[in-house]
Tab-separated table of C-alpha atoms in Angstrom:
chain	number	residue	atom	x	y	z
A	271	MET	CA	-2.898	43.118	-27.485
A	272	THR	CA	-3.168	40.008	-25.902
A	273	ASP	CA	-6.065	38.548	-24.461
A	274	PRO	CA	-5.906	38.952	-20.429
A	275	ASN	CA	-7.563	35.625	-20.210
A	276	ARG	CA	-4.963	33.759	-22.056
A	277	GLU	CA	-2.749	34.098	-19.475
A	278	THR	CA	-4.898	33.586	-16.687
A	279	ILE	CA	-6.762	30.514	-17.598
A	280	ARG	CA	-3.702	28.552	-17.738
A	281	SER	CA	-2.476	29.622	-14.691
A	282	ASP	CA	-2.136	27.398	-11.590
A	283	GLU	CA	-4.911	29.008	-9.753
A	284	MET	CA	-7.538	28.033	-12.858
A	285	LEU	CA	-5.955	24.730	-13.515
A	286	VAL	CA	-6.317	23.627	-9.583
A	287	ALA	CA	-9.791	25.155	-9.914
A	288	PHE	CA	-10.559	22.926	-12.756
A	289	LEU	CA	-9.361	19.747	-10.888
A	290	ASP	CA	-11.606	20.799	-7.719
A	291	GLY	CA	-14.661	21.031	-9.965
A	292	GLU	CA	-15.002	24.533	-9.149
A	293	LEU	CA	-15.320	25.994	-12.674
A	294	ASP	CA	-18.485	26.844	-14.651
A	295	SER	CA	-19.118	24.845	-17.737
A	296	ASN	CA	-17.784	27.704	-20.256
A	297	THR	CA	-14.315	28.093	-18.423
A	298	ARG	CA	-14.230	24.246	-18.098
A	299	GLU	CA	-14.526	23.819	-21.847
A	300	GLN	CA	-11.711	26.482	-22.281
A	301	ILE	CA	-9.435	24.370	-20.191
A	302	GLU	CA	-10.310	20.980	-21.724
A	303	HIS	CA	-9.347	22.449	-25.091
A	304	LEU	CA	-6.209	23.861	-23.728
A	305	ILE	CA	-5.436	20.543	-22.530
A	306	GLU	CA	-5.632	18.772	-25.743
A	307	SER	CA	-4.107	21.561	-27.711
A	308	ASP	CA	-1.021	22.469	-25.671
A	309	ASP	CA	1.330	20.044	-24.120
A	310	ALA	CA	2.616	22.684	-21.677
A	311	VAL	CA	-0.559	23.065	-20.189
A	312	ALA	CA	-1.386	19.293	-19.812
A	313	GLU	CA	1.988	18.592	-18.279
A	314	ARG	CA	1.417	21.253	-15.536
A	315	LEU	CA	-2.015	19.586	-14.866
A	316	ARG	CA	-0.493	16.230	-14.703
A	317	PHE	CA	1.908	17.749	-12.085
A	318	LEU	CA	-0.604	19.531	-10.256
A	319	MET	CA	-3.075	16.438	-10.212
A	320	SER	CA	-0.388	14.301	-8.061
A	321	SER	CA	-1.325	16.599	-5.365
A	322	SER	CA	-4.754	15.043	-5.323
A	323	LEU	CA	-3.898	13.088	-2.376
A	324	PRO	CA	-6.272	11.076	-0.028
A	325	PHE	CA	-6.650	14.177	2.364
A	326	ARG	CA	-9.828	12.885	4.056
A	327	ASP	CA	-8.466	9.518	5.018
A	328	ALA	CA	-5.118	11.447	6.173
A	329	PHE	CA	-7.179	13.658	8.466
A	330	ASP	CA	-9.760	11.081	9.985
A	331	PRO	CA	-7.524	9.584	12.357
A	332	LEU	CA	-7.249	12.938	13.950
A	333	LEU	CA	-11.104	12.866	15.139
A	334	ASP	CA	-10.576	9.767	16.958
A	335	LYS	CA	-7.575	11.259	18.819
A	336	ALA	CA	-9.827	14.186	19.924
A	337	PRO	CA	-10.351	13.962	23.692
A	338	LYS	CA	-13.989	13.722	23.191
A	339	ALA	CA	-15.084	13.317	26.901
A	340	LYS	CA	-12.933	16.255	28.060
A	341	LEU	CA	-14.357	18.339	25.487
A	342	GLU	CA	-17.854	17.209	26.465
A	343	ALA	CA	-17.058	18.024	30.072
A	344	LEU	CA	-15.412	21.761	29.060
A	345	LEU	CA	-18.784	22.254	27.151
A	346	ALA	CA	-20.923	21.061	30.050
A	347	GLU	CA	-19.186	23.496	32.407
A	348	ILE	CA	-19.994	26.132	30.785
A	349	SER	CA	-22.939	27.914	32.486
A	350	PRO	CA	-26.137	28.193	30.994
A	351	PRO	CA	-27.470	31.696	30.392
A	352	VAL	CA	-27.974	33.667	33.404
A	353	PRO	CA	-31.579	35.072	33.505
A	354	VAL	CA	-31.046	39.015	33.095
A	355	VAL	CA	-34.046	39.997	34.145
A	356	ALA	CA	-34.287	39.785	37.983
A	357	GLU	CA	-30.701	40.227	38.624
A	358	GLN	CA	-30.274	43.694	37.581
A	359	THR	CA	-28.773	44.984	41.189
A	360	SER	CA	-25.251	43.710	40.526
A	361	GLY	CA	-24.877	46.028	37.493
A	362	TRP	CA	-23.236	43.350	35.524
A	363	THR	CA	-24.923	42.373	32.266
A	364	ARG	CA	-24.934	38.966	31.276
A	365	ARG	CA	-23.224	39.949	28.006
A	366	GLY	CA	-20.495	41.503	30.119
A	367	PHE	CA	-20.111	38.770	32.315
A	368	LEU	CA	-19.600	36.225	29.120
A	369	ALA	CA	-17.422	39.038	27.569
A	370	ALA	CA	-15.227	38.503	30.612
A	371	ALA	CA	-15.310	34.587	30.787
A	372	VAL	CA	-14.080	34.567	27.126
A	373	GLY	CA	-11.507	37.216	28.022
A	374	PHE	CA	-10.536	34.890	31.173
A	375	ILE	CA	-10.189	31.809	28.734
A	376	ALA	CA	-8.644	33.653	26.070
A	377	VAL	CA	-6.076	35.027	28.792
A	378	GLY	CA	-5.897	31.466	30.386
A	379	VAL	CA	-5.150	29.707	27.064
A	380	ALA	CA	-2.129	32.033	26.698
A	381	VAL	CA	-0.889	32.317	30.137
A	382	ASP	CA	-1.835	29.268	31.434
A	383	ARG	CA	1.001	26.871	31.404
A	384	THR	CA	3.811	29.325	31.163
A	385	PHE	CA	2.732	31.641	34.029
A	386	LEU	CA	0.412	29.640	36.351
A	387	GLY	CA	3.466	28.004	38.031
A	388	VAL	CA	5.605	30.850	38.367
A	389	GLN	CA	3.011	33.182	39.466
A	390	SER	CA	1.266	30.827	42.011
A	391	SER	CA	0.348	33.782	44.270
A	392	LEU	CA	-1.975	36.097	43.373
A	393	HIS	CA	-1.122	39.544	42.408
A	394	ALA	CA	-4.193	41.282	43.870
A	395	ASP	CA	-3.794	43.238	47.274
A	396	GLN	CA	-2.491	42.067	50.407
A	397	ASP	CA	-5.385	39.519	51.623
A	398	GLY	CA	-6.433	38.492	48.285
A	399	ASN	CA	-9.675	40.802	48.550
A	400	ASP	CA	-9.872	41.375	44.923
A	401	TRP	CA	-10.563	37.865	43.825
A	402	ARG	CA	-13.437	37.558	46.516
A	403	SER	CA	-14.985	40.501	45.138
A	404	VAL	CA	-15.226	39.254	41.792
A	405	VAL	CA	-16.364	35.781	43.051
A	406	ALA	CA	-19.003	37.678	45.143
A	407	GLN	CA	-20.365	39.512	41.842
A	408	TYR	CA	-20.209	36.637	39.980
A	409	MET	CA	-22.342	34.545	42.503
A	410	SER	CA	-24.570	37.433	42.733
A	411	LEU	CA	-25.814	36.610	39.268
A	412	TYR	CA	-26.534	33.022	39.798
A	413	THR	CA	-30.123	31.982	40.532
A	414	SER	CA	-31.579	28.356	41.713
A	415	ASP	CA	-32.300	28.122	37.887
A	416	THR	CA	-28.521	28.620	37.132
A	417	LEU	CA	-27.790	25.559	38.818
A	418	GLY	CA	-30.597	23.612	37.519
A	419	ARG	CA	-33.209	21.151	39.037
A	420	GLY	CA	-32.382	17.984	37.155
A	421	PRO	CA	-31.254	14.774	38.900
A	422	VAL	CA	-27.679	14.773	40.238
A	423	ASP	CA	-25.310	12.886	38.365
A	424	VAL	CA	-22.805	11.620	40.423
A	425	ALA	CA	-20.429	10.260	37.625
A	426	ALA	CA	-20.458	13.595	36.195
A	427	GLN	CA	-19.798	15.429	39.204
A	428	THR	CA	-16.941	13.087	40.187
A	429	GLN	CA	-15.161	13.664	36.595
A	430	GLN	CA	-15.602	17.317	37.224
A	431	LEU	CA	-13.992	17.546	40.738
A	432	ARG	CA	-11.350	15.286	39.712
A	433	ASP	CA	-10.580	17.495	36.796
A	434	VAL	CA	-10.919	20.846	38.945
A	435	GLY	CA	-8.687	18.981	41.773
A	436	ALA	CA	-6.086	18.046	39.005
A	437	LYS	CA	-6.078	21.614	37.816
A	438	LEU	CA	-5.608	23.005	41.502
A	439	GLY	CA	-3.363	20.338	42.867
A	440	LEU	CA	-6.159	19.008	45.383
A	441	SER	CA	-7.770	15.710	45.719
A	442	LEU	CA	-11.530	16.328	45.258
A	443	THR	CA	-14.338	14.126	45.437
A	444	PRO	CA	-18.225	14.329	45.649
A	445	GLU	CA	-17.660	13.008	49.076
A	446	ARG	CA	-15.024	15.391	50.381
A	447	VAL	CA	-16.998	18.465	49.568
A	448	GLN	CA	-20.705	17.297	50.425
A	449	LEU	CA	-22.166	19.689	52.952
A	450	PRO	CA	-24.846	18.841	54.907
A	451	GLY	CA	-28.176	20.321	54.093
A	452	ALA	CA	-26.849	21.313	50.839
A	453	THR	CA	-27.102	19.705	47.071
A	454	LEU	CA	-23.581	19.518	45.438
A	455	LYS	CA	-24.607	20.664	41.763
A	456	ARG	CA	-20.942	20.987	39.802
A	457	ALA	CA	-17.581	21.687	39.670
A	458	GLN	CA	-15.800	24.146	36.982
A	459	MET	CA	-13.008	25.979	36.123
A	460	LEU	CA	-12.985	29.554	35.987
A	461	ALA	CA	-10.071	32.104	35.892
A	462	TYR	CA	-9.195	35.159	38.087
A	463	ASP	CA	-6.534	37.227	36.708
A	464	GLY	CA	-4.973	34.564	34.508
A	465	ASN	CA	-4.841	32.073	37.561
A	466	ALA	CA	-6.964	28.988	37.886
A	467	LEU	CA	-10.052	29.335	39.972
A	468	GLY	CA	-11.862	26.278	40.825
A	469	GLN	CA	-15.727	27.016	41.833
A	470	ILE	CA	-17.998	23.974	43.397
A	471	THR	CA	-21.676	24.936	43.512
A	472	TYR	CA	-24.286	23.791	45.679
A	473	LEU	CA	-28.023	24.385	46.235
A	474	ASP	CA	-28.590	25.319	49.837
A	475	ALA	CA	-31.372	24.041	52.015
A	476	MET	CA	-33.474	27.141	50.881
A	477	GLN	CA	-32.553	26.265	47.195
A	478	GLN	CA	-30.001	29.408	46.847
A	479	PRO	CA	-26.930	29.057	45.083
A	480	MET	CA	-23.978	28.455	47.238
A	481	ALA	CA	-20.162	28.082	46.168
A	482	LEU	CA	-16.914	26.759	47.456
A	483	CYS	CA	-14.247	28.683	45.507
A	484	ILE	CA	-10.655	27.748	45.520
A	485	VAL	CA	-7.517	29.400	43.980
A	486	GLN	CA	-3.637	28.218	44.514
A	487	SER	CA	-2.174	30.810	46.942
A	488	SER	CA	1.011	30.789	48.571
A	489	LYS	CA	0.717	33.686	51.026
A	490	GLY	CA	0.180	31.409	53.871
A	491	ALA	CA	-2.190	29.840	56.062
A	492	LYS	CA	-4.717	32.360	57.375
A	493	ALA	CA	-7.372	31.559	60.205
A	494	PRO	CA	-10.862	31.722	58.932
A	495	ASP	CA	-12.572	35.184	58.507
A	496	SER	CA	-15.897	36.216	57.636
A	497	GLU	CA	-17.584	39.087	55.389
A	498	HIS	CA	-20.629	40.123	53.842
A	499	ARG	CA	-20.755	40.651	50.171
A	500	HIS	CA	-23.651	41.422	47.527
A	501	GLY	CA	-26.234	40.268	50.118
A	502	MET	CA	-24.350	36.923	51.027
A	503	ASN	CA	-22.132	35.571	53.835
A	504	VAL	CA	-18.864	34.861	52.762
A	505	VAL	CA	-16.219	32.646	55.180
A	506	TYR	CA	-12.547	32.673	53.336
A	507	TRP	CA	-9.500	31.213	54.999
A	508	SER	CA	-6.191	29.806	53.305
A	509	ASN	CA	-3.408	27.187	54.180
A	510	ASP	CA	0.105	26.828	52.634
A	511	THR	CA	-1.158	26.279	49.315
A	512	HIS	CA	-4.556	27.409	48.779
A	513	ALA	CA	-7.078	30.079	49.598
A	514	PHE	CA	-10.545	29.283	49.718
A	515	MET	CA	-14.044	31.045	50.221
A	516	LEU	CA	-17.430	29.815	51.075
A	517	ILE	CA	-20.111	32.025	49.693
A	518	GLY	CA	-23.664	31.854	50.132
A	519	HIS	CA	-27.193	32.877	51.148
A	520	GLU	CA	-27.381	30.833	54.351
A	521	SER	CA	-26.826	32.471	57.768
A	522	LEU	CA	-23.275	33.367	58.675
A	523	ASP	CA	-23.308	30.701	61.368
A	524	ASP	CA	-24.304	28.264	58.949
A	525	ILE	CA	-21.775	29.095	56.468
A	526	LYS	CA	-19.089	28.986	59.210
A	527	ALA	CA	-20.161	25.478	60.370
A	528	MET	CA	-19.986	24.356	56.698
A	529	SER	CA	-16.582	26.116	56.099
A	530	ASP	CA	-15.499	24.272	59.236
A	531	ARG	CA	-16.439	21.106	58.036
A	532	LEU	CA	-14.571	21.856	54.393
A	533	ARG	CA	-11.315	23.328	56.531
A	534	GLN	CA	-10.895	20.163	57.800
A	535	VAL	CA	-11.393	17.930	55.227
A	536	LEU	CA	-9.237	19.731	52.550
A	537	THR	CA	-6.267	20.287	54.618
A	538	ALA	CA	-6.162	16.499	55.546
B	201	MET	CA	5.530	33.175	-11.751
B	202	LYS	CA	3.293	34.916	-9.255
B	203	ARG	CA	-0.194	36.099	-9.959
B	204	ASP	CA	-1.988	38.690	-8.508
B	205	PRO	CA	-5.036	37.185	-6.871
B	206	GLN	CA	-7.053	40.178	-7.458
B	207	MET	CA	-6.225	40.071	-11.198
B	208	THR	CA	-7.376	36.622	-11.502
B	209	MET	CA	-10.675	37.602	-10.021
B	210	THR	CA	-11.474	40.438	-12.278
B	211	ASN	CA	-10.400	38.468	-15.095
B	212	GLN	CA	-12.558	35.785	-14.117
B	213	THR	CA	-15.832	37.724	-13.815
B	214	GLY	CA	-18.682	35.532	-15.439
B	215	PHE	CA	-17.037	32.555	-12.948
B	216	ILE	CA	-19.615	30.724	-11.431
B	217	MET	CA	-18.625	29.012	-8.165
B	218	SER	CA	-20.269	25.867	-7.599
B	219	VAL	CA	-22.232	25.635	-4.318
B	220	ALA	CA	-21.639	22.066	-3.456
B	221	TYR	CA	-23.318	21.972	-0.011
B	222	PRO	CA	-27.154	22.598	0.639
B	223	ALA	CA	-28.065	24.972	3.040
B	224	VAL	CA	-29.509	22.523	5.608
B	225	PRO	CA	-28.758	22.964	9.405
B	226	ALA	CA	-25.927	20.606	10.132
B	227	TYR	CA	-26.945	19.590	13.414
B	228	SER	CA	-29.476	17.285	14.551
B	229	ARG	CA	-31.838	17.814	17.199
B	230	ALA	CA	-31.213	14.320	18.778
B	231	LYS	CA	-29.122	15.533	21.307
B	232	ARG	CA	-31.074	18.305	22.083
B	233	SER	CA	-31.019	19.431	25.906
B	234	ARG	CA	-32.171	17.570	28.774
B	235	GLU	CA	-35.226	20.049	29.610
B	236	SER	CA	-37.878	20.234	27.167
B	237	SER	CA	-37.761	23.147	24.945
B	238	ASP	CA	-41.269	22.673	23.624
B	239	ARG	CA	-42.530	25.970	25.083
B	240	VAL	CA	-45.839	27.142	24.098
B	241	SER	CA	-45.105	30.770	24.304
B	242	ARG	CA	-41.645	32.244	24.327
B	243	SER	CA	-40.693	35.460	25.705
B	244	ASP	CA	-37.146	36.936	24.413
B	245	ALA	CA	-35.237	35.547	26.851
B	246	GLU	CA	-37.070	32.135	26.368
B	247	ALA	CA	-36.183	32.470	22.648
B	248	THR	CA	-32.504	33.166	23.479
B	249	ILE	CA	-32.355	30.079	25.911
B	250	ALA	CA	-33.811	27.871	23.508
B	251	ASN	CA	-31.211	28.700	21.067
B	252	GLU	CA	-28.486	28.373	23.132
B	253	GLN	CA	-29.645	24.637	23.898
B	254	GLU	CA	-29.494	24.140	20.063
B	255	ILE	CA	-26.132	25.650	19.893
B	256	ARG	CA	-24.940	23.665	22.740
B	257	ALA	CA	-26.427	20.634	21.212
B	258	GLY	CA	-24.603	21.540	17.645
B	259	LEU	CA	-21.542	22.368	19.734
B	260	SER	CA	-21.615	18.984	21.555
B	261	GLN	CA	-21.873	17.328	17.659
B	262	HIS	CA	-19.015	19.083	16.251
B	263	LEU	CA	-16.489	19.155	19.009
B	264	THR	CA	-13.998	16.602	17.286
B	265	ARG	CA	-14.094	18.022	13.993
B	266	LEU	CA	-13.363	21.636	16.008
B	267	TRP	CA	-10.570	20.163	17.889
B	268	ARG	CA	-9.252	18.956	14.652
B	269	TYR	CA	-9.376	21.839	12.826
B	270	ALA	CA	-7.784	23.838	16.132
B	271	VAL	CA	-5.050	21.182	15.834
B	272	VAL	CA	-4.464	21.943	12.139
B	273	LEU	CA	-4.311	25.561	13.184
B	274	SER	CA	-2.329	25.232	16.176
B	275	HIS	CA	-0.035	22.089	15.935
B	276	GLN	CA	-0.727	21.505	19.746
B	277	ARG	CA	-3.244	19.415	21.340
B	278	ASP	CA	-3.577	21.313	24.732
B	279	VAL	CA	-3.765	24.667	22.816
B	280	ALA	CA	-6.497	23.042	20.689
B	281	ASP	CA	-8.505	21.876	23.783
B	282	ASP	CA	-8.298	25.737	25.185
B	283	LEU	CA	-9.294	26.998	21.561
B	284	VAL	CA	-12.292	24.466	21.458
B	285	GLN	CA	-13.401	25.658	24.886
B	286	ALA	CA	-13.254	29.306	23.876
B	287	THR	CA	-15.175	28.665	20.823
B	288	CYS	CA	-18.079	26.915	23.207
B	289	VAL	CA	-18.235	30.167	25.417
B	290	ARG	CA	-18.314	32.382	22.340
B	291	ALA	CA	-21.015	30.384	20.644
B	292	LEU	CA	-22.982	30.201	23.521
B	293	GLU	CA	-22.511	33.907	24.287
B	294	ARG	CA	-23.513	34.754	20.411
B	295	ALA	CA	-26.234	32.207	20.299
B	296	ASN	CA	-28.915	34.723	19.128
B	297	GLN	CA	-26.633	35.901	16.293
B	298	PHE	CA	-26.459	32.276	14.733
B	299	ALA	CA	-28.847	32.661	11.744
B	300	PRO	CA	-31.029	29.515	11.570
B	301	GLY	CA	-31.020	27.698	8.431
B	302	THR	CA	-27.488	28.192	7.896
B	303	ARG	CA	-24.834	25.804	8.675
B	304	LEU	CA	-24.075	25.461	12.161
B	305	ASP	CA	-20.730	23.714	11.754
B	306	ARG	CA	-19.401	26.646	9.560
B	307	TRP	CA	-20.421	29.343	11.586
B	308	LEU	CA	-18.773	27.640	14.711
B	309	PHE	CA	-15.623	27.073	12.608
B	310	SER	CA	-15.474	30.529	11.781
B	311	ILE	CA	-15.751	31.671	15.427
B	312	LEU	CA	-12.801	29.147	16.399
B	313	HIS	CA	-10.874	30.899	13.443
B	314	SER	CA	-11.156	34.275	14.616
B	315	ILE	CA	-10.494	33.621	18.082
B	316	TRP	CA	-7.428	31.639	17.040
B	317	LEU	CA	-6.410	34.678	14.754
B	318	ASN	CA	-7.478	37.483	17.030
B	319	GLU	CA	-6.551	36.333	20.435
B	320	VAL	CA	-4.874	33.096	20.786
B	321	ARG	CA	-2.251	33.174	18.054
B	322	SER	CA	-1.103	37.081	18.255
B	323	ARG	CA	-0.931	36.337	21.976
B	324	ARG	CA	1.492	33.590	21.871
B	325	VAL	CA	3.421	35.354	19.146
B	326	ARG	CA	3.937	38.600	21.399
B	327	MET	CA	4.712	36.370	24.223
B	328	GLY	CA	7.728	34.914	22.087
B	329	GLN	CA	6.774	31.264	22.448
B	330	GLY	CA	6.677	31.125	18.584
B	331	PHE	CA	5.236	27.775	17.138
B	332	VAL	CA	6.939	24.414	17.190
B	333	ASP	CA	7.340	22.721	14.100
B	334	ALA	CA	4.895	20.194	13.016
B	335	ASP	CA	6.761	17.001	13.236
B	336	GLU	CA	7.611	17.707	16.808
B	337	THR	CA	4.059	17.919	17.966
B	338	LEU	CA	2.023	15.983	15.655
B	339	VAL	CA	3.118	12.700	17.040
B	340	PHE	CA	0.064	10.703	16.162
B	341	ASP	CA	1.381	7.379	16.701
B	342	GLY	CA	-0.392	4.203	15.952
B	343	ALA	CA	-1.577	3.715	12.369
B	344	ARG	CA	1.527	2.003	11.605
B	345	ASP	CA	0.304	-1.280	10.642
B	346	THR	CA	-0.619	-1.195	7.012
B	347	GLU	CA	0.851	0.682	4.004
B	348	THR	CA	-2.380	2.880	3.758
B	349	HIS	CA	-1.755	4.207	7.000
B	350	ILE	CA	1.570	4.899	6.616
B	351	PHE	CA	0.907	6.725	3.446
B	352	ALA	CA	-2.066	8.734	5.191
B	353	ASN	CA	0.291	9.820	7.810
B	354	GLN	CA	2.562	11.019	5.547
B	355	VAL	CA	0.208	12.983	3.873
B	356	LEU	CA	-1.010	14.552	7.265
B	357	HIS	CA	2.556	15.572	8.030
B	358	GLN	CA	2.992	17.124	4.329
B	359	VAL	CA	0.007	19.179	4.723
B	360	GLN	CA	0.787	20.185	8.536
B	361	ALA	CA	4.076	21.195	7.148
B	362	LEU	CA	2.733	23.808	5.051
B	363	PRO	CA	2.326	27.353	5.876
B	364	GLU	CA	-0.591	28.124	8.402
B	365	ALA	CA	-2.261	29.834	5.291
B	366	GLN	CA	-2.051	27.330	2.949
B	367	ARG	CA	-2.798	24.137	4.847
B	368	THR	CA	-5.994	26.028	6.533
B	369	VAL	CA	-7.300	26.354	3.104
B	370	VAL	CA	-6.113	22.764	2.110
B	371	PHE	CA	-7.695	21.372	5.231
B	372	LEU	CA	-10.919	23.151	4.660
B	373	ALA	CA	-11.352	22.537	0.896
B	374	TYR	CA	-10.190	19.180	0.547
B	375	VAL	CA	-10.798	17.683	4.132
B	376	GLU	CA	-13.762	19.504	5.444
B	377	GLU	CA	-14.804	19.476	1.663
B	378	LEU	CA	-15.964	23.240	1.581
B	379	SER	CA	-16.259	25.021	-1.576
B	380	TYR	CA	-14.236	27.795	-2.477
B	381	ARG	CA	-16.657	30.130	-1.617
B	382	GLU	CA	-17.402	28.792	1.492
B	383	VAL	CA	-13.753	28.852	2.580
B	384	ALA	CA	-13.497	32.381	1.321
B	385	GLU	CA	-16.204	33.455	3.656
B	386	LEU	CA	-15.271	31.589	6.717
B	387	LEU	CA	-11.731	33.021	6.533
B	388	GLU	CA	-13.106	36.181	5.301
B	389	ILE	CA	-10.764	36.478	2.248
B	390	PRO	CA	-11.487	36.847	-1.450
B	391	ILE	CA	-12.071	33.734	-3.631
B	392	GLY	CA	-8.840	34.846	-5.651
B	393	THR	CA	-6.872	34.511	-2.331
B	394	VAL	CA	-8.198	31.009	-1.675
B	395	MET	CA	-7.434	29.948	-5.200
B	396	SER	CA	-3.812	31.207	-5.059
B	397	ARG	CA	-3.100	29.657	-1.452
B	398	LEU	CA	-4.452	26.368	-2.919
B	399	ALA	CA	-2.572	26.457	-6.184
B	400	ALA	CA	1.002	27.197	-4.060
B	401	ALA	CA	0.020	24.286	-1.613
B	402	ARG	CA	-1.024	21.830	-4.556
B	403	ALA	CA	2.542	23.056	-6.351
B	404	LYS	CA	4.391	22.378	-3.272
B	405	LEU	CA	2.538	18.870	-2.068
B	406	ALA	CA	3.171	17.834	-6.039
B	407	ALA	CA	6.430	18.530	-5.799
B	408	SER	CA	7.372	16.670	-2.602
B	409	ALA	CA	4.890	13.670	-3.627
B	410	GLY	CA	6.511	12.880	-6.767
B	411	SER	CA	4.515	12.414	-9.890
B	412	ASP	CA	5.291	8.479	-10.118
B	413	LYS	CA	3.261	7.489	-6.934
B	414	MET	CA	0.385	9.230	-7.757
B	415	GLU	CA	-0.494	9.174	-11.483
B	416	GLY	CA	-4.190	9.185	-12.070
B	417	SER	CA	-5.156	9.051	-8.425
B	418	ALA	CA	-7.029	12.306	-8.722
B	419	SER	CA	-10.719	11.961	-8.624
């Protein structure tokens, strides 16, 4: 009866593991012995050895090709954890929310480039009620801490707005989206139902979170209307290419005034 | 002469895999968050936040390596961008699942791999998009000046032309320099499978490399 190891020890797997220094000393010695005594094994080893290529050198240039700034921005855009404690009212846990966020991205990855152009209108109900409901739910999880109290980094904001604008087909700059009495915090891409959703966040005069959200929509222009969701005031409107909503804790009059300003600037 | 990887494994009990890397945290704290995290007492929530900040710093440090791995898997830069982004979201979500003292980069790589395998790749296949040839998408220009670069580029293309299962193990073992065991753990496959994939890949690379050029270059 033949020793099962006899065949195994001379297999490509073992010879490659030998070349890779992955064998224990006992097995290594067996192979060294085989190389000396068996020409076929020595020849095979020489053949396999010719694939010991400079793999690291070959792949190192790829590191320089990585869009580092863009990736940094994507990372920075991911919201810090939303404090779970004081915000139980909405019934959304942070975990559920983040799971959903991952889901959005996964869908975005697959669908983004193929479908986004085709399906530029939201397939929600008639007046896009669904996306506003999701945004309101999402915003109800925000606290002033979510948006941070650090100094405003205008360069980062400019870049974020440019990226978001590019995805949505809008020209966005800090000047254009600045709102009186509010502090611009950041801009980021989210997704709703596979559609790109731009979110620009602010802290209002009372340091409460506020957001302007934008999706592409071909449902036609619609005059501003208002509603109350999750304890916040919402003003929403659309033009030929986009649907907008401004949501925050300020009084309805204030939200209206701010949305008027945005409407003028963003249609221009 | 195909061999069953399981056979190889069972016959090789007493096989000790070298552990080439010490288990030190792979991330520095240099880039740690803007806010100070030197809190005296931490509630659970605070501990989670602190952990997320460390993960964030680690992510920031490894972004380009994650992107490179994503390119190796997907062959496409834009998919790689998205994969890295999804990896960041998932890693931050699961920050409290990261075991301190283990390699953060390995953990991040395994998250990226599972997103690729379970979410992105399968969806793309279902959508009938299929995959593009390596040569078509990997137009990594430049690097034409010297012979070394031309050669490096050839190696890159040869590896990228391997079937996904093989190029993944080649990349992890020879570029990222993981041990067999680490590759096996990251990909959640038996070591025997790692060995047979590497053997098949190297036989293929050896055949196309031609033994004349490479004689004695193994190290």
